């Protein structure tokens, strides 16, 4: 009986160790980052399997400051709906995925940053000068993404009658671009960073209005009570601001639209 009991203890210990390894998101030697993989300029998977974007650059910088070389950084697709669960379940070490800091989310996960502040904006065709603020959308056809908070904000402003007459919703903002280019809609509206990322792929074709009408503070998600990691990340973000790496990443990923994100925000500690 004693042998069996000892065997059971050994098996349980091994299982616990395996569980801890799994919770580290791929092993203690890997730093796993949850990112969006379909947003140009922010987080996008390339044909060769690599990843590119502002969030990716921030992730690599932070990882390096925490002691992880590029070959130890692993990216995992995180969609809006699973960001909290990925962090809570230990499937990732951090999440950097256009992840707005909100009071509700702060009850579930911890946040470092913000590393960028943006807001809902408007993208139009470059030759269209009739749209210069959100109020101008009252009689314009607008494209938004299904399930996004951005179209809902417009419906709250203009009403259900406007929605039925002027709002078109697609599965993603990438599907809105051809509609805008072909004059099937007059504008696309969501976070300025997302709009800038898509528009950068077609230089000269689109204009970002540059008048945000909401505030989105992009943070880096960590486990709720992991204050030590959160503070280390905050220090890394502040260093990125000061040494010019942040501005370099903005210019590299947002091109002509980088002027709308010229100044880094102040890191918030709580």
PDB file of C-alpha atoms in Angstrom:
ATOM      1  CA  UNK A   1       0.000   0.000   0.000  1.00  0.00           C
ATOM      2  CA  UNK A   2       2.852   2.374   0.848  1.00  0.00           C
ATOM      3  CA  UNK A   3       4.476   1.805  -2.532  1.00  0.00           C
ATOM      4  CA  UNK A   4       1.220   2.541  -4.276  1.00  0.00           C
ATOM      5  CA  UNK A   5       0.755   5.657  -2.154  1.00  0.00           C
ATOM      6  CA  UNK A   6       4.249   6.913  -2.976  1.00  0.00           C
ATOM      7  CA  UNK A   7       3.639   6.156  -6.655  1.00  0.00           C
ATOM      8  CA  UNK A   8       0.434   8.129  -6.562  1.00  0.00           C
ATOM      9  CA  UNK A   9       2.215  11.097  -4.997  1.00  0.00           C
ATOM     10  CA  UNK A  10       4.930  10.993  -7.668  1.00  0.00           C
ATOM     11  CA  UNK A  11       2.326  10.859 -10.443  1.00  0.00           C
ATOM     12  CA  UNK A  12       0.399  13.756  -8.907  1.00  0.00           C
ATOM     13  CA  UNK A  13       3.574  15.821  -8.623  1.00  0.00           C
ATOM     14  CA  UNK A  14       4.457  15.113 -12.238  1.00  0.00           C
ATOM     15  CA  UNK A  15       0.989  16.113 -13.328  1.00  0.00           C
ATOM     16  CA  UNK A  16       1.245  19.344 -11.369  1.00  0.00           C
ATOM     17  CA  UNK A  17       4.598  20.129 -12.965  1.00  0.00           C
ATOM     18  CA  UNK A  18       3.171  19.453 -16.408  1.00  0.00           C
ATOM     19  CA  UNK A  19       0.266  21.735 -15.623  1.00  0.00           C
ATOM     20  CA  UNK A  20       2.618  24.550 -14.627  1.00  0.00           C
ATOM     21  CA  UNK A  21       4.580  24.097 -17.822  1.00  0.00           C
ATOM     22  CA  UNK A  22       1.387  24.248 -19.875  1.00  0.00           C
ATOM     23  CA  UNK A  23       0.304  27.380 -18.009  1.00  0.00           C
ATOM     24  CA  UNK A  24       3.502  29.123 -18.991  1.00  0.00           C
ATOM     25  CA  UNK A  25       2.231  29.093 -22.569  1.00  0.00           C
ATOM     26  CA  UNK A  26       4.709  26.678 -24.101  1.00  0.00           C
ATOM     27  CA  UNK A  27       7.423  26.112 -21.531  1.00  0.00           C
ATOM     28  CA  UNK A  28       9.466  28.272 -19.172  1.00  0.00           C
ATOM     29  CA  UNK A  29      11.949  29.134 -21.923  1.00  0.00           C
ATOM     30  CA  UNK A  30       9.269  30.743 -24.092  1.00  0.00           C
ATOM     31  CA  UNK A  31       7.585  34.111 -23.737  1.00  0.00           C
ATOM     32  CA  UNK A  32       4.128  33.768 -25.294  1.00  0.00           C
ATOM     33  CA  UNK A  33       2.330  36.884 -26.468  1.00  0.00           C
ATOM     34  CA  UNK A  34      -1.315  37.051 -27.511  1.00  0.00           C
ATOM     35  CA  UNK A  35      -1.753  39.342 -30.529  1.00  0.00           C
ATOM     36  CA  UNK A  36      -4.203  40.074 -33.321  1.00  0.00           C
ATOM     37  CA  UNK A  37      -2.947  38.523 -36.559  1.00  0.00           C
ATOM     38  CA  UNK A  38      -5.265  40.173 -39.095  1.00  0.00           C
ATOM     39  CA  UNK A  39      -4.741  43.889 -38.465  1.00  0.00           C
ATOM     40  CA  UNK A  40      -2.211  45.573 -40.782  1.00  0.00           C
ATOM     41  CA  UNK A  41       0.037  48.026 -38.998  1.00  0.00           C
ATOM     42  CA  UNK A  42      -0.744  46.485 -35.607  1.00  0.00           C
ATOM     43  CA  UNK A  43      -0.556  42.709 -35.689  1.00  0.00           C
ATOM     44  CA  UNK A  44      -0.548  40.766 -38.934  1.00  0.00           C
ATOM     45  CA  UNK A  45       0.699  37.324 -39.859  1.00  0.00           C
ATOM     46  CA  UNK A  46       2.895  37.400 -42.957  1.00  0.00           C
ATOM     47  CA  UNK A  47       2.911  34.802 -45.771  1.00  0.00           C
ATOM     48  CA  UNK A  48       6.178  33.367 -44.420  1.00  0.00           C
ATOM     49  CA  UNK A  49       4.632  32.827 -40.983  1.00  0.00           C
ATOM     50  CA  UNK A  50       6.321  35.780 -39.299  1.00  0.00           C
ATOM     51  CA  UNK A  51       4.450  38.635 -37.621  1.00  0.00           C
ATOM     52  CA  UNK A  52       4.561  42.350 -38.265  1.00  0.00           C
ATOM     53  CA  UNK A  53       3.019  45.462 -36.734  1.00  0.00           C
ATOM     54  CA  UNK A  54       3.229  48.047 -33.988  1.00  0.00           C
ATOM     55  CA  UNK A  55       1.922  45.663 -31.314  1.00  0.00           C
ATOM     56  CA  UNK A  56       4.496  43.106 -32.451  1.00  0.00           C
ATOM     57  CA  UNK A  57       7.308  45.661 -32.142  1.00  0.00           C
ATOM     58  CA  UNK A  58       6.158  46.632 -28.647  1.00  0.00           C
ATOM     59  CA  UNK A  59       5.939  42.960 -27.667  1.00  0.00           C
ATOM     60  CA  UNK A  60       9.479  42.219 -28.855  1.00  0.00           C
ATOM     61  CA  UNK A  61      10.863  45.264 -27.061  1.00  0.00           C
ATOM     62  CA  UNK A  62       9.135  44.388 -23.795  1.00  0.00           C
ATOM     63  CA  UNK A  63      10.202  40.746 -24.057  1.00  0.00           C
ATOM     64  CA  UNK A  64      13.823  41.772 -24.582  1.00  0.00           C
ATOM     65  CA  UNK A  65      13.697  44.012 -21.506  1.00  0.00           C
ATOM     66  CA  UNK A  66      12.335  41.062 -19.542  1.00  0.00           C
ATOM     67  CA  UNK A  67      15.259  38.919 -20.688  1.00  0.00           C
ATOM     68  CA  UNK A  68      13.857  37.066 -23.711  1.00  0.00           C
ATOM     69  CA  UNK A  69      15.640  37.083 -27.059  1.00  0.00           C
ATOM     70  CA  UNK A  70      13.588  37.168 -30.279  1.00  0.00           C
ATOM     71  CA  UNK A  71      13.884  33.418 -30.779  1.00  0.00           C
ATOM     72  CA  UNK A  72      12.243  32.867 -27.390  1.00  0.00           C
ATOM     73  CA  UNK A  73       9.208  35.029 -28.214  1.00  0.00           C
ATOM     74  CA  UNK A  74       6.193  33.087 -29.459  1.00  0.00           C
ATOM     75  CA  UNK A  75       3.078  34.753 -30.854  1.00  0.00           C
ATOM     76  CA  UNK A  76      -0.398  33.288 -30.391  1.00  0.00           C
ATOM     77  CA  UNK A  77      -3.544  34.581 -32.060  1.00  0.00           C
ATOM     78  CA  UNK A  78      -5.836  36.316 -29.607  1.00  0.00           C
ATOM     79  CA  UNK A  79      -9.236  37.579 -30.680  1.00  0.00           C
ATOM     80  CA  UNK A  80     -11.228  40.127 -28.707  1.00  0.00           C
ATOM     81  CA  UNK A  81     -13.432  37.464 -27.123  1.00  0.00           C
ATOM     82  CA  UNK A  82     -10.648  35.340 -25.604  1.00  0.00           C
ATOM     83  CA  UNK A  83      -8.092  37.859 -24.376  1.00  0.00           C
ATOM     84  CA  UNK A  84      -9.142  37.662 -20.723  1.00  0.00           C
ATOM     85  CA  UNK A  85      -9.394  33.867 -20.687  1.00  0.00           C
ATOM     86  CA  UNK A  86      -5.969  33.489 -22.328  1.00  0.00           C
ATOM     87  CA  UNK A  87      -4.430  35.519 -19.512  1.00  0.00           C
ATOM     88  CA  UNK A  88      -6.437  33.943 -16.694  1.00  0.00           C
ATOM     89  CA  UNK A  89      -5.731  30.387 -17.887  1.00  0.00           C
ATOM     90  CA  UNK A  90      -2.022  31.023 -18.460  1.00  0.00           C
ATOM     91  CA  UNK A  91      -2.166  30.284 -22.179  1.00  0.00           C
ATOM     92  CA  UNK A  92      -0.068  33.409 -22.754  1.00  0.00           C
ATOM     93  CA  UNK A  93       2.332  35.475 -20.684  1.00  0.00           C
ATOM     94  CA  UNK A  94       0.917  38.778 -21.881  1.00  0.00           C
ATOM     95  CA  UNK A  95      -1.619  40.125 -24.370  1.00  0.00           C
ATOM     96  CA  UNK A  96      -0.844  43.041 -26.696  1.00  0.00           C
ATOM     97  CA  UNK A  97      -3.792  43.149 -29.069  1.00  0.00           C
ATOM     98  CA  UNK A  98      -5.355  46.617 -29.408  1.00  0.00           C
ATOM     99  CA  UNK A  99      -6.495  45.852 -25.851  1.00  0.00           C
ATOM    100  CA  UNK A 100      -8.255  48.908 -24.434  1.00  0.00           C
ATOM    101  CA  UNK A 101      -7.942  49.442 -20.679  1.00  0.00           C
ATOM    102  CA  UNK A 102     -11.404  49.655 -19.110  1.00  0.00           C
ATOM    103  CA  UNK A 103     -12.661  49.543 -15.531  1.00  0.00           C
ATOM    104  CA  UNK A 104     -14.559  46.335 -16.245  1.00  0.00           C
ATOM    105  CA  UNK A 105     -11.511  44.571 -17.685  1.00  0.00           C
ATOM    106  CA  UNK A 106      -9.341  45.734 -14.781  1.00  0.00           C
ATOM    107  CA  UNK A 107     -11.492  43.557 -12.531  1.00  0.00           C
ATOM    108  CA  UNK A 108     -10.385  40.475 -14.504  1.00  0.00           C
ATOM    109  CA  UNK A 109      -6.791  41.156 -15.590  1.00  0.00           C
ATOM    110  CA  UNK A 110      -3.947  43.525 -14.810  1.00  0.00           C
ATOM    111  CA  UNK A 111      -2.746  46.156 -17.269  1.00  0.00           C
ATOM    112  CA  UNK A 112       0.615  47.744 -17.916  1.00  0.00           C
ATOM    113  CA  UNK A 113       0.773  50.915 -19.975  1.00  0.00           C
ATOM    114  CA  UNK A 114      -0.941  52.393 -21.828  1.00  0.00           C
ATOM    115  CA  UNK A 115       1.606  52.191 -24.614  1.00  0.00           C
ATOM    116  CA  UNK A 116      -0.623  54.081 -27.071  1.00  0.00           C
ATOM    117  CA  UNK A 117      -3.763  56.187 -26.834  1.00  0.00           C
ATOM    118  CA  UNK A 118      -6.120  56.402 -29.774  1.00  0.00           C
ATOM    119  CA  UNK A 119      -9.835  56.823 -30.387  1.00  0.00           C
ATOM    120  CA  UNK A 120     -12.597  56.190 -32.889  1.00  0.00           C
ATOM    121  CA  UNK A 121     -11.934  58.115 -36.077  1.00  0.00           C
ATOM    122  CA  UNK A 122     -13.061  58.219 -39.713  1.00  0.00           C
ATOM    123  CA  UNK A 123     -11.397  57.087 -42.930  1.00  0.00           C
ATOM    124  CA  UNK A 124     -12.569  58.539 -46.241  1.00  0.00           C
ATOM    125  CA  UNK A 125     -11.284  58.635 -49.797  1.00  0.00           C
ATOM    126  CA  UNK A 126      -8.402  61.058 -50.266  1.00  0.00           C
ATOM    127  CA  UNK A 127     -10.395  63.248 -52.649  1.00  0.00           C
ATOM    128  CA  UNK A 128     -13.483  63.464 -50.438  1.00  0.00           C
ATOM    129  CA  UNK A 129     -13.433  66.695 -48.429  1.00  0.00           C
ATOM    130  CA  UNK A 130     -17.069  66.547 -47.310  1.00  0.00           C
ATOM    131  CA  UNK A 131     -16.363  64.547 -44.129  1.00  0.00           C
ATOM    132  CA  UNK A 132     -14.386  66.340 -41.422  1.00  0.00           C
ATOM    133  CA  UNK A 133     -16.040  65.275 -38.174  1.00  0.00           C
ATOM    134  CA  UNK A 134     -18.359  62.624 -36.785  1.00  0.00           C
ATOM    135  CA  UNK A 135     -21.354  64.946 -37.280  1.00  0.00           C
ATOM    136  CA  UNK A 136     -20.756  64.807 -41.043  1.00  0.00           C
ATOM    137  CA  UNK A 137     -21.587  61.084 -40.991  1.00  0.00           C
ATOM    138  CA  UNK A 138     -25.262  61.791 -40.303  1.00  0.00           C
ATOM    139  CA  UNK A 139     -26.074  61.624 -44.014  1.00  0.00           C
ATOM    140  CA  UNK A 140     -23.194  59.406 -45.152  1.00  0.00           C
ATOM    141  CA  UNK A 141     -22.922  55.691 -45.828  1.00  0.00           C
ATOM    142  CA  UNK A 142     -20.568  54.153 -43.277  1.00  0.00           C
ATOM    143  CA  UNK A 143     -18.958  50.713 -43.087  1.00  0.00           C
ATOM    144  CA  UNK A 144     -18.183  48.997 -39.800  1.00  0.00           C
ATOM    145  CA  UNK A 145     -17.285  45.548 -38.513  1.00  0.00           C
ATOM    146  CA  UNK A 146     -19.840  43.131 -37.115  1.00  0.00           C
ATOM    147  CA  UNK A 147     -19.553  42.809 -33.347  1.00  0.00           C
ATOM    148  CA  UNK A 148     -17.392  45.909 -32.992  1.00  0.00           C
ATOM    149  CA  UNK A 149     -18.245  48.660 -30.523  1.00  0.00           C
ATOM    150  CA  UNK A 150     -17.521  51.311 -33.156  1.00  0.00           C
ATOM    151  CA  UNK A 151     -20.726  50.957 -35.229  1.00  0.00           C
ATOM    152  CA  UNK A 152     -22.726  50.773 -32.003  1.00  0.00           C
ATOM    153  CA  UNK A 153     -21.314  54.140 -30.952  1.00  0.00           C
ATOM    154  CA  UNK A 154     -22.565  55.677 -34.204  1.00  0.00           C
ATOM    155  CA  UNK A 155     -25.989  54.090 -33.833  1.00  0.00           C
ATOM    156  CA  UNK A 156     -26.227  55.511 -30.313  1.00  0.00           C
ATOM    157  CA  UNK A 157     -25.475  58.945 -31.754  1.00  0.00           C
ATOM    158  CA  UNK A 158     -27.650  58.896 -34.861  1.00  0.00           C
ATOM    159  CA  UNK A 159     -30.387  56.340 -34.036  1.00  0.00           C
ATOM    160  CA  UNK A 160     -31.832  53.137 -35.472  1.00  0.00           C
ATOM    161  CA  UNK A 161     -33.284  54.897 -38.515  1.00  0.00           C
ATOM    162  CA  UNK A 162     -29.763  55.992 -39.481  1.00  0.00           C
ATOM    163  CA  UNK A 163     -28.544  52.428 -38.981  1.00  0.00           C
ATOM    164  CA  UNK A 164     -31.059  50.952 -41.389  1.00  0.00           C
ATOM    165  CA  UNK A 165     -30.379  53.589 -44.047  1.00  0.00           C
ATOM    166  CA  UNK A 166     -26.663  54.343 -43.797  1.00  0.00           C
ATOM    167  CA  UNK A 167     -24.761  51.611 -41.934  1.00  0.00           C
ATOM    168  CA  UNK A 168     -23.171  48.617 -43.659  1.00  0.00           C
ATOM    169  CA  UNK A 169     -21.482  45.969 -41.532  1.00  0.00           C
ATOM    170  CA  UNK A 170     -18.858  43.503 -42.740  1.00  0.00           C
ATOM    171  CA  UNK A 171     -17.043  40.651 -40.989  1.00  0.00           C
ATOM    172  CA  UNK A 172     -13.923  42.781 -40.660  1.00  0.00           C
ATOM    173  CA  UNK A 173     -12.614  46.219 -41.509  1.00  0.00           C
ATOM    174  CA  UNK A 174     -10.476  44.802 -44.311  1.00  0.00           C
ATOM    175  CA  UNK A 175     -13.716  43.997 -46.145  1.00  0.00           C
ATOM    176  CA  UNK A 176     -14.787  47.630 -45.820  1.00  0.00           C
ATOM    177  CA  UNK A 177     -11.845  49.029 -47.792  1.00  0.00           C
ATOM    178  CA  UNK A 178     -12.986  47.861 -51.266  1.00  0.00           C
ATOM    179  CA  UNK A 179     -16.434  49.313 -50.557  1.00  0.00           C
ATOM    180  CA  UNK A 180     -14.881  52.665 -49.687  1.00  0.00           C
ATOM    181  CA  UNK A 181     -12.537  52.634 -52.668  1.00  0.00           C
ATOM    182  CA  UNK A 182     -15.382  51.768 -55.058  1.00  0.00           C
ATOM    183  CA  UNK A 183     -17.664  54.464 -53.581  1.00  0.00           C
ATOM    184  CA  UNK A 184     -20.207  51.976 -52.235  1.00  0.00           C
ATOM    185  CA  UNK A 185     -19.756  53.649 -48.854  1.00  0.00           C
ATOM    186  CA  UNK A 186     -18.465  57.102 -47.931  1.00  0.00           C
ATOM    187  CA  UNK A 187     -16.476  56.246 -44.828  1.00  0.00           C
ATOM    188  CA  UNK A 188     -15.174  53.609 -42.428  1.00  0.00           C
ATOM    189  CA  UNK A 189     -15.161  54.313 -38.709  1.00  0.00           C
ATOM    190  CA  UNK A 190     -13.252  52.592 -35.899  1.00  0.00           C
ATOM    191  CA  UNK A 191     -10.010  53.117 -33.931  1.00  0.00           C
ATOM    192  CA  UNK A 192      -7.654  55.490 -35.743  1.00  0.00           C
ATOM    193  CA  UNK A 193      -4.798  52.999 -35.428  1.00  0.00           C
ATOM    194  CA  UNK A 194      -6.759  50.264 -37.187  1.00  0.00           C
ATOM    195  CA  UNK A 195      -7.811  52.646 -39.953  1.00  0.00           C
ATOM    196  CA  UNK A 196      -4.246  53.885 -40.371  1.00  0.00           C
ATOM    197  CA  UNK A 197      -2.911  50.343 -40.589  1.00  0.00           C
ATOM    198  CA  UNK A 198      -5.255  49.379 -43.397  1.00  0.00           C
ATOM    199  CA  UNK A 199      -4.875  52.687 -45.249  1.00  0.00           C
ATOM    200  CA  UNK A 200      -1.070  52.475 -45.184  1.00  0.00           C
ATOM    201  CA  UNK A 201      -1.346  49.493 -47.512  1.00  0.00           C
ATOM    202  CA  UNK A 202      -2.751  51.793 -50.221  1.00  0.00           C
ATOM    203  CA  UNK A 203      -0.697  55.028 -50.104  1.00  0.00           C
ATOM    204  CA  UNK A 204      -2.496  58.130 -51.345  1.00  0.00           C
ATOM    205  CA  UNK A 205      -5.932  56.544 -51.687  1.00  0.00           C
ATOM    206  CA  UNK A 206      -7.419  57.357 -48.292  1.00  0.00           C
ATOM    207  CA  UNK A 207      -7.590  60.198 -45.779  1.00  0.00           C
ATOM    208  CA  UNK A 208      -7.765  59.838 -42.008  1.00  0.00           C
ATOM    209  CA  UNK A 209      -9.896  62.683 -40.654  1.00  0.00           C
ATOM    210  CA  UNK A 210      -7.854  62.871 -37.460  1.00  0.00           C
ATOM    211  CA  UNK A 211     -10.632  63.955 -35.085  1.00  0.00           C
ATOM    212  CA  UNK A 212     -11.260  61.152 -32.621  1.00  0.00           C
ATOM    213  CA  UNK A 213     -14.540  61.037 -30.716  1.00  0.00           C
ATOM    214  CA  UNK A 214     -13.682  58.431 -28.101  1.00  0.00           C
ATOM    215  CA  UNK A 215     -10.606  57.492 -26.094  1.00  0.00           C
ATOM    216  CA  UNK A 216      -8.995  54.066 -26.243  1.00  0.00           C
ATOM    217  CA  UNK A 217      -5.961  53.418 -24.043  1.00  0.00           C
ATOM    218  CA  UNK A 218      -4.134  50.354 -25.362  1.00  0.00           C
ATOM    219  CA  UNK A 219      -2.660  48.353 -22.502  1.00  0.00           C
ATOM    220  CA  UNK A 220      -0.624  45.197 -22.045  1.00  0.00           C
ATOM    221  CA  UNK A 221      -2.662  42.531 -20.280  1.00  0.00           C
ATOM    222  CA  UNK A 222      -1.139  40.389 -17.524  1.00  0.00           C
ATOM    223  CA  UNK A 223      -2.536  38.257 -14.723  1.00  0.00           C
ATOM    224  CA  UNK A 224      -4.611  40.271 -12.288  1.00  0.00           C
ATOM    225  CA  UNK A 225      -2.350  40.000  -9.236  1.00  0.00           C
ATOM    226  CA  UNK A 226       1.026  39.897 -11.006  1.00  0.00           C
ATOM    227  CA  UNK A 227       2.143  43.360  -9.919  1.00  0.00           C
ATOM    228  CA  UNK A 228       5.826  42.509 -10.282  1.00  0.00           C
ATOM    229  CA  UNK A 229       5.551  41.674 -13.996  1.00  0.00           C
ATOM    230  CA  UNK A 230       3.259  44.633 -14.557  1.00  0.00           C
ATOM    231  CA  UNK A 231       5.797  47.033 -13.082  1.00  0.00           C
ATOM    232  CA  UNK A 232       8.656  45.520 -15.103  1.00  0.00           C
ATOM    233  CA  UNK A 233       6.595  45.967 -18.270  1.00  0.00           C
ATOM    234  CA  UNK A 234       5.765  49.562 -17.321  1.00  0.00           C
ATOM    235  CA  UNK A 235       9.477  50.260 -16.946  1.00  0.00           C
ATOM    236  CA  UNK A 236      10.143  48.677 -20.350  1.00  0.00           C
ATOM    237  CA  UNK A 237       7.405  50.750 -22.003  1.00  0.00           C
ATOM    238  CA  UNK A 238       8.770  53.960 -20.505  1.00  0.00           C
ATOM    239  CA  UNK A 239      12.248  53.066 -21.736  1.00  0.00           C
ATOM    240  CA  UNK A 240      10.817  52.459 -25.218  1.00  0.00           C
ATOM    241  CA  UNK A 241       9.284  55.945 -25.108  1.00  0.00           C
ATOM    242  CA  UNK A 242      12.538  57.596 -24.054  1.00  0.00           C
ATOM    243  CA  UNK A 243      15.085  55.883 -26.292  1.00  0.00           C
ATOM    244  CA  UNK A 244      13.251  56.600 -29.557  1.00  0.00           C
ATOM    245  CA  UNK A 245      12.188  53.004 -30.262  1.00  0.00           C
ATOM    246  CA  UNK A 246       8.493  53.823 -29.807  1.00  0.00           C
ATOM    247  CA  UNK A 247       8.553  56.671 -32.336  1.00  0.00           C
ATOM    248  CA  UNK A 248      10.529  54.504 -34.757  1.00  0.00           C
ATOM    249  CA  UNK A 249       7.864  51.772 -34.492  1.00  0.00           C
ATOM    250  CA  UNK A 250       5.057  54.297 -35.049  1.00  0.00           C
ATOM    251  CA  UNK A 251       6.667  55.639 -38.214  1.00  0.00           C
ATOM    252  CA  UNK A 252       7.503  52.171 -39.533  1.00  0.00           C
ATOM    253  CA  UNK A 253       3.991  50.806 -39.113  1.00  0.00           C
ATOM    254  CA  UNK A 254       1.686  53.780 -39.731  1.00  0.00           C
ATOM    255  CA  UNK A 255       3.592  55.615 -42.475  1.00  0.00           C
ATOM    256  CA  UNK A 256       1.993  58.923 -43.459  1.00  0.00           C
ATOM    257  CA  UNK A 257      -0.566  58.485 -40.671  1.00  0.00           C
ATOM    258  CA  UNK A 258       2.094  58.312 -37.955  1.00  0.00           C
ATOM    259  CA  UNK A 259       1.582  62.036 -37.345  1.00  0.00           C
ATOM    260  CA  UNK A 260      -1.670  61.203 -35.580  1.00  0.00           C
ATOM    261  CA  UNK A 261       0.213  59.169 -32.976  1.00  0.00           C
ATOM    262  CA  UNK A 262       3.175  61.489 -32.508  1.00  0.00           C
ATOM    263  CA  UNK A 263       3.377  61.553 -28.720  1.00  0.00           C
ATOM    264  CA  UNK A 264       3.619  58.625 -26.306  1.00  0.00           C
ATOM    265  CA  UNK A 265       1.121  58.585 -23.415  1.00  0.00           C
ATOM    266  CA  UNK A 266       1.899  58.624 -19.723  1.00  0.00           C
ATOM    267  CA  UNK A 267       2.089  55.184 -18.120  1.00  0.00           C
ATOM    268  CA  UNK A 268      -0.583  54.708 -15.464  1.00  0.00           C
ATOM    269  CA  UNK A 269       0.222  52.825 -12.278  1.00  0.00           C
ATOM    270  CA  UNK A 270      -2.517  51.516  -9.998  1.00  0.00           C
TER     271      UNK A 270
END
